[in-house]
JSON list of C-alpha atoms in Angstrom, two decimals:
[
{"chain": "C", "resi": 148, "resn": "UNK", "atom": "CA", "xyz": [108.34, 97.93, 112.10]},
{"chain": "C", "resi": 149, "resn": "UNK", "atom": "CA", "xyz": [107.15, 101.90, 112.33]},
{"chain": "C", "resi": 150, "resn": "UNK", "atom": "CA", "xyz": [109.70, 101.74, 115.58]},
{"chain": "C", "resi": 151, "resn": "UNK", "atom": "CA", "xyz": [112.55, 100.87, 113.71]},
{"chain": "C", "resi": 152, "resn": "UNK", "atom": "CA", "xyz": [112.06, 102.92, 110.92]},
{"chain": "C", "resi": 153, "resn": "UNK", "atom": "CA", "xyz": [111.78, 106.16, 112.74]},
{"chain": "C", "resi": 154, "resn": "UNK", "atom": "CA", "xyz": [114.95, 104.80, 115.03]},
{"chain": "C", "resi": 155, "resn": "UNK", "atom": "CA", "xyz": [116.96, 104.68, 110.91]},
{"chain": "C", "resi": 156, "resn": "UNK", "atom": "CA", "xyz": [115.34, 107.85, 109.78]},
{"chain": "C", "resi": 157, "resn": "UNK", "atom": "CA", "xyz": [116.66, 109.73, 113.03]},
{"chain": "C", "resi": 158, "resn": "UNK", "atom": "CA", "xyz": [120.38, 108.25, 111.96]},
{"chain": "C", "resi": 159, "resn": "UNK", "atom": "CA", "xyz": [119.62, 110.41, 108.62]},
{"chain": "C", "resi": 160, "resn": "UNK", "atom": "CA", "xyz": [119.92, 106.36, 106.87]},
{"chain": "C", "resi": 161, "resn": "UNK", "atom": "CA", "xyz": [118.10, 106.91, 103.04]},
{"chain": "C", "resi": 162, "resn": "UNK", "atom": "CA", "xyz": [114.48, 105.05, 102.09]},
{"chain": "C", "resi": 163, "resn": "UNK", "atom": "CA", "xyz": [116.16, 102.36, 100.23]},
{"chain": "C", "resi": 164, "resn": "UNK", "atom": "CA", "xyz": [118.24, 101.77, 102.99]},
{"chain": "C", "resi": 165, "resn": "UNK", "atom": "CA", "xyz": [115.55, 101.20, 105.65]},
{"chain": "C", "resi": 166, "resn": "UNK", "atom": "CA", "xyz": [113.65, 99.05, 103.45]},
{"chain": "C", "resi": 167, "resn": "UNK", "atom": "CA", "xyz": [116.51, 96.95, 103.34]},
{"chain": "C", "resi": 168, "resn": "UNK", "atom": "CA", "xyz": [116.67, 96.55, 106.78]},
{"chain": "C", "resi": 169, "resn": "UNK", "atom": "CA", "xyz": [113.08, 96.08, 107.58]},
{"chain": "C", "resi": 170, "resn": "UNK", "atom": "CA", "xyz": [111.35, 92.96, 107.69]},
{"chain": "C", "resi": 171, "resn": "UNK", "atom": "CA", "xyz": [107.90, 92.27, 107.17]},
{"chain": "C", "resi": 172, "resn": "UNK", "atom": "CA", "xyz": [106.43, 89.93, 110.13]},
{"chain": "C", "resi": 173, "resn": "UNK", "atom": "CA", "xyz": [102.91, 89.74, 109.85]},
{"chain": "C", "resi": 174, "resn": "UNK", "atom": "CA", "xyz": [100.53, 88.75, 106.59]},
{"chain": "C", "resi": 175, "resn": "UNK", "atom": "CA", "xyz": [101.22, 87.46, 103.30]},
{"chain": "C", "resi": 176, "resn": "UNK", "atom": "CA", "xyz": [104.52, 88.94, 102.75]},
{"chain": "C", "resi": 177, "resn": "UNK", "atom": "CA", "xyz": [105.62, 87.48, 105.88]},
{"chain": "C", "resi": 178, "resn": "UNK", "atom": "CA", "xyz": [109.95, 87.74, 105.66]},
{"chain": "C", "resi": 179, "resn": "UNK", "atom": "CA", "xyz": [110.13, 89.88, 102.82]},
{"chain": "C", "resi": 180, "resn": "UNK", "atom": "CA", "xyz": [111.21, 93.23, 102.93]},
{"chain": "C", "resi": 181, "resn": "UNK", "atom": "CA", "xyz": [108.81, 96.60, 102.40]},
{"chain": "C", "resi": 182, "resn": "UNK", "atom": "CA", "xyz": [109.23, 98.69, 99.10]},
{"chain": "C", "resi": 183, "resn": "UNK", "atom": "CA", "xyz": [110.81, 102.37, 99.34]},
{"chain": "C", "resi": 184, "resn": "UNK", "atom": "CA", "xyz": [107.53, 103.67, 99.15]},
{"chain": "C", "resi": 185, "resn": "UNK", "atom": "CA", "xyz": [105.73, 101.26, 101.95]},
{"chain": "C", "resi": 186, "resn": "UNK", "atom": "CA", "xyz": [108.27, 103.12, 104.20]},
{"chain": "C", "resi": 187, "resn": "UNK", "atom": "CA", "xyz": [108.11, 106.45, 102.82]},
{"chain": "C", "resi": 188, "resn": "UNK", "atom": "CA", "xyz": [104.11, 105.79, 103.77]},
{"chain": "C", "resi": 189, "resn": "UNK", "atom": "CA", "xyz": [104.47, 104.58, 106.87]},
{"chain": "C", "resi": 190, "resn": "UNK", "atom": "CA", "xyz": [106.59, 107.71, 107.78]},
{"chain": "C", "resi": 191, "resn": "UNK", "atom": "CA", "xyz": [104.37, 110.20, 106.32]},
{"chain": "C", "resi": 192, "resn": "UNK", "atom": "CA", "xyz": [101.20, 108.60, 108.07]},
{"chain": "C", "resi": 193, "resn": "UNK", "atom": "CA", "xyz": [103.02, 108.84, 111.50]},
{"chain": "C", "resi": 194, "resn": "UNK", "atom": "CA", "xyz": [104.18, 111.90, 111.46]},
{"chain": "C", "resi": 195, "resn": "UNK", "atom": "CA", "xyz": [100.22, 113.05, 109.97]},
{"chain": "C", "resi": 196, "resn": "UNK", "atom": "CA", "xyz": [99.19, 111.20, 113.24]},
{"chain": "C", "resi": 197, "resn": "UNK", "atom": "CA", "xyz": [101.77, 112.96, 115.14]},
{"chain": "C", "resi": 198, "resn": "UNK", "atom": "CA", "xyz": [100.75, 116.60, 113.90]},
{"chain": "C", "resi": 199, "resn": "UNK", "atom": "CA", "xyz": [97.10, 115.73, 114.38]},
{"chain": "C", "resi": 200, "resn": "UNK", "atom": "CA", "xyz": [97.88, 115.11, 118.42]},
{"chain": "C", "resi": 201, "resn": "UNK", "atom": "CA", "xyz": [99.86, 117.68, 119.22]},
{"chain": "C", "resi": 202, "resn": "UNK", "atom": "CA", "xyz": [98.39, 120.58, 117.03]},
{"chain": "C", "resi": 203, "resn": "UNK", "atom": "CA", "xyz": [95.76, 123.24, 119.25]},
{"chain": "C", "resi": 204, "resn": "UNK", "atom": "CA", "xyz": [92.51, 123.22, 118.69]}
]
């Protein structure tokens, strides 16, 4: 799902619009789609991740 959503961010699509087009596969919510915010944290969390590997130390 993180794959995706970085592929929509890059094509500049909005929050609301990649929640729309995500799916959910795993867990409770299983076929329903993530909230604006899910995304917006799953974004954010990456590109933490991202800045933590590549930064000097």
């Amino acid at each position: 799902m993180l794959s995706m959503a970085l592929h929509l961010r890059e094509q500049e699509m909005s929050l609301r619009d990649i929640a729309k087009r995500l799916v959910i596969t795993t867990g409770a919510k299983k076929g329903q789609h993530p909230s604006p915010a899910t995304v917006m944290r799953m974004l954010r969390e990456h590109g933490g991740h991202a800045a933590a590997i590549t930064a000097p130390q």
